[in-house]
Amino acid sequence: MNKTLFMAAVVSMTVACRRGGPYHNFDKWKTLPILWDAPLKGHPREVLEREYPAADSARPDLKRFLSRKFHFDDDGNLVREDNFMDDKLVYWSIWRYDQDGPQEITTAADGKYSGRTVSKSIGEGRYKFITYRSHGPGGVQAQGVRIIIFPSSGKEQIDEIYNEDTIATGKPHGLLHVYYDGGRVMKRISTTKDGTVEEHYFYSRWDSPDSIETFAGRKLTERAIFVVNQQGDAARRMVISEGDTSGESYQYEYDSHGNWTKQIETPLRKDTSLGVLSGGASVRERVFVY
C-alpha cells in the first residue's frame, strides 16, 4: 500500500468516527489477550495462573517457571496484574478507570524500572494514550502514543498507533480497526505502510471461534481451524499457512463454575525455535477466588 492510499485510509476512518461513543472495555473478565478465549465464568475476583513445561510435572520440587495473578473489579475490569518468576515477584501493573479511560502504572520490584500510561479524552469518542518509561532516575520519556476511537455504534474500536518517529509528524504509522458482536471479535483490519491484513472470525454454538481466516489484501494467507469441546474451549487448533500445517491439542480440568483449572497444551509438531516453553507440552494451572 503506498503512502497516498494509507493516508486515505486514515482520513476515511477519522471522518467515519467523527461522532463517537464513550470509552468501552471489550475485554472484561479476560486474563490474557488470546482472541479466541471466552470471558471467565462466575465473575471471579482473582485468578492465579502458573505456566511450566509438562516435563516438570514429575518433579514437584521444581519451582514454577512463570506465574501471574489477575485482580478484577465488580464490573470485570482488570485492575491489577502481578508477575512472578520462580514464585518471586518481578513487577506489577495497576489500572484505575475514570472518565478518561484506564490509567496504568507498572512498577518493577527491584526499583530499576517503572512505567505509566496516561489516558485522556480528547472528544468525539477519541482517547489519547501516552506511555512513559523510566529506567532509573532522570530517565523518564514518552515511548509511544495511541489514539483509540470508539464509534457511536458501540461495536467498533479503532487504534491509531504512533512511535517515536511518527509522534512528531502527527501521522500514525499503523491503524487497527476491530469489529465486535458483544464480547466477540468478528473482524480485525490492520493497516501499515506495507499493506493491510484482515482477519475474519467465525463462531461455534458455544460462542467460541470455529475458524479464523487471515487475508493479505485479497489473498487468503492463513486459516486456523478449531475443534471445540462441550465446555466451549478449544480441544485442538490447526493452522494452515502457505501449504504448511501446525497447531496444538488441549486437555482440561474444570471447576464448578465451568472455568478450566488446568490446561495441557501439546504441539502437533515439535518446534524448539520459539523459547523455553516450546518444543514440548506445557501446562497452565489456574486458581480462582470468587
XYZ file of C-alpha atoms in Angstrom, residues 52-280:
229
model
C 5.566 -24.504 33.193
C 6.814 -27.327 30.941
C 4.797 -30.522 31.316
C 8.038 -32.451 31.849
C 8.377 -30.694 35.217
C 5.136 -32.271 36.467
C 7.152 -35.305 37.540
C 9.353 -33.062 39.718
C 7.142 -31.342 42.312
C 10.238 -29.881 43.996
C 10.935 -27.776 40.883
C 9.743 -24.173 41.182
C 7.179 -22.845 38.715
C 8.542 -21.092 35.662
C 6.100 -18.209 35.368
C 3.154 -17.054 37.471
C 0.667 -14.224 37.128
C -2.096 -13.059 39.424
C -5.023 -11.121 37.998
C -7.442 -8.971 40.032
C -10.839 -7.787 38.746
C -13.281 -5.156 39.964
C -17.023 -5.770 40.233
C -17.536 -4.752 36.590
C -14.977 -7.197 35.213
C -12.228 -4.674 34.535
C -8.672 -5.868 35.150
C -7.349 -3.632 37.953
C -4.068 -5.331 38.908
C -1.655 -7.900 37.485
C 1.258 -9.322 39.492
C 4.046 -11.143 37.631
C 6.297 -13.706 39.306
C 9.363 -15.641 38.184
C 10.032 -18.785 40.197
C 7.494 -17.508 42.772
C 9.419 -14.223 43.208
C 7.502 -11.013 42.445
C 9.156 -9.311 39.451
C 6.773 -6.471 38.601
C 3.149 -5.431 38.895
C 0.691 -3.256 36.945
C -2.266 -1.344 38.378
C -5.178 0.134 36.408
C -7.569 2.834 37.579
C -10.632 3.677 35.477
C -12.213 7.115 35.216
C -13.994 9.293 32.645
C -10.760 9.478 30.645
C -10.381 5.705 30.405
C -7.839 3.401 32.106
C -4.787 4.902 33.838
C -1.955 2.370 34.199
C 1.133 2.260 36.430
C 3.758 -0.506 36.127
C 6.474 -0.957 38.766
C 9.454 -3.321 38.938
C 10.103 -4.959 42.304
C 13.805 -4.018 42.195
C 13.002 -0.329 41.613
C 15.044 -0.154 38.404
C 12.105 0.263 36.069
C 8.715 1.920 36.097
C 6.166 2.944 33.535
C 2.793 4.562 33.258
C 0.192 5.059 30.598
C -1.971 8.163 30.842
C -5.322 8.248 29.052
C -7.189 11.452 28.253
C -10.491 12.017 26.477
C -9.978 14.394 23.532
C -13.627 14.468 22.439
C -15.855 12.777 19.869
C -15.198 9.296 21.232
C -11.405 9.695 20.985
C -8.966 8.856 23.806
C -5.252 9.634 23.735
C -2.895 7.218 25.493
C 0.693 8.289 26.205
C 3.111 5.697 27.602
C 6.099 6.808 29.681
C 9.044 4.618 30.675
C 11.733 5.204 33.300
C 14.995 3.273 33.599
C 16.493 4.848 36.675
C 16.492 8.471 37.917
C 16.046 11.127 35.254
C 15.205 8.653 32.540
C 11.515 9.355 32.042
C 10.442 9.793 28.444
C 7.402 9.227 26.254
C 7.749 5.909 24.430
C 4.575 5.767 22.414
C 1.173 7.259 21.717
C -2.116 5.630 20.775
C -5.394 7.301 19.952
C -8.306 4.929 20.499
C -11.592 5.789 18.826
C -14.985 4.348 19.778
C -17.600 4.921 17.055
C -21.149 5.605 18.182
C -22.269 2.104 17.110
C -20.669 0.690 20.300
C -19.413 -2.279 18.254
C -16.072 -0.998 16.995
C -12.698 0.160 18.234
C -10.061 1.912 16.122
C -6.456 2.333 17.255
C -4.150 4.926 15.710
C -0.616 3.866 16.644
C 2.378 6.217 16.846
C 6.059 5.609 17.622
C 8.895 7.996 18.423
C 9.279 8.913 14.754
C 5.614 9.472 13.930
C 4.656 11.328 17.132
C 6.337 14.456 15.760
C 4.529 14.268 12.414
C 1.106 13.609 13.933
C 0.522 10.854 11.377
C 0.092 7.268 12.686
C 2.338 4.543 11.336
C -0.355 1.942 11.948
C -4.105 1.511 12.265
C -6.082 -1.307 13.862
C -9.856 -1.491 13.319
C -11.698 -4.147 15.342
C -15.382 -5.052 14.920
C -17.265 -6.710 17.802
C -20.533 -8.520 18.409
C -20.981 -8.249 22.164
C -17.687 -9.532 23.592
C -16.775 -11.448 20.437
C -14.230 -10.220 17.919
C -15.749 -10.503 14.433
C -13.150 -8.813 12.253
C -9.737 -7.143 12.646
C -8.182 -4.916 9.995
C -4.540 -3.902 10.496
C -3.095 -1.270 8.163
C 0.514 -0.078 7.835
C 2.564 1.403 5.012
C 3.341 -2.190 3.979
C -0.274 -3.140 3.380
C -3.434 -4.425 5.018
C -4.018 -7.650 6.946
C -7.617 -8.645 7.606
C -8.853 -11.385 9.968
C -12.385 -12.822 9.906
C -13.744 -14.770 12.892
C -16.414 -17.488 12.659
C -18.010 -18.892 15.822
C -19.453 -22.181 17.051
C -22.684 -22.538 19.001
C -20.631 -22.182 22.230
C -19.594 -18.645 21.183
C -16.062 -19.968 20.708
C -14.240 -19.482 17.388
C -14.838 -22.188 14.819
C -12.247 -20.771 12.449
C -10.212 -17.641 11.729
C -9.286 -16.606 8.188
C -6.429 -14.172 7.530
C -6.081 -12.182 4.325
C -3.216 -10.060 2.997
C -5.025 -7.753 0.636
C -7.465 -10.141 -1.060
C -5.263 -13.219 -0.722
C -6.135 -15.839 1.903
C -2.812 -16.462 3.655
C -3.798 -18.435 6.755
C -6.719 -20.400 8.156
C -6.969 -21.505 11.794
C -9.488 -24.285 12.452
C -10.739 -25.131 15.956
C -12.239 -28.296 17.389
C -14.237 -27.195 20.438
C -15.173 -29.350 23.443
C -18.510 -29.375 25.295
C -17.378 -26.538 27.588
C -16.656 -24.315 24.601
C -12.859 -24.442 24.887
C -10.530 -25.349 22.044
C -9.600 -29.038 22.163
C -7.485 -28.645 19.037
C -6.259 -25.792 16.872
C -4.837 -26.362 13.402
C -3.223 -23.567 11.408
C -2.830 -23.906 7.630
C -0.463 -21.327 6.175
C 1.210 -21.353 2.764
C 0.861 -25.109 2.437
C 2.242 -25.806 5.920
C 0.201 -27.113 8.859
C 0.877 -26.599 12.562
C -1.179 -26.423 15.716
C -1.815 -27.701 19.222
C -4.106 -30.034 21.120
C -5.500 -29.172 24.570
C -6.673 -31.137 27.599
C -8.525 -29.561 30.547
C -9.719 -29.916 34.120
C -12.612 -27.692 35.307
C -14.081 -26.191 38.455
C -17.765 -25.971 39.380
C -18.166 -22.629 37.559
C -17.027 -24.111 34.264
C -13.624 -22.386 34.202
C -10.688 -24.618 33.420
C -8.203 -25.001 36.272
C -5.614 -26.966 34.306
C -4.732 -26.895 30.628
C -2.173 -29.126 28.950
C -1.077 -27.822 25.561
C 0.711 -30.243 23.241
C 2.105 -29.099 19.883
C 1.021 -31.226 16.946
C 4.545 -30.873 15.617
C 7.623 -30.243 17.766
C 9.154 -26.767 17.379
C 12.050 -25.621 19.561
C 12.515 -22.216 17.919
C 10.078 -20.152 19.998
C 11.510 -20.188 23.504
C 11.807 -22.095 26.763
C 8.269 -23.494 26.838
C 8.320 -24.588 23.195
C 9.288 -27.936 21.811
C 7.074 -29.989 24.115
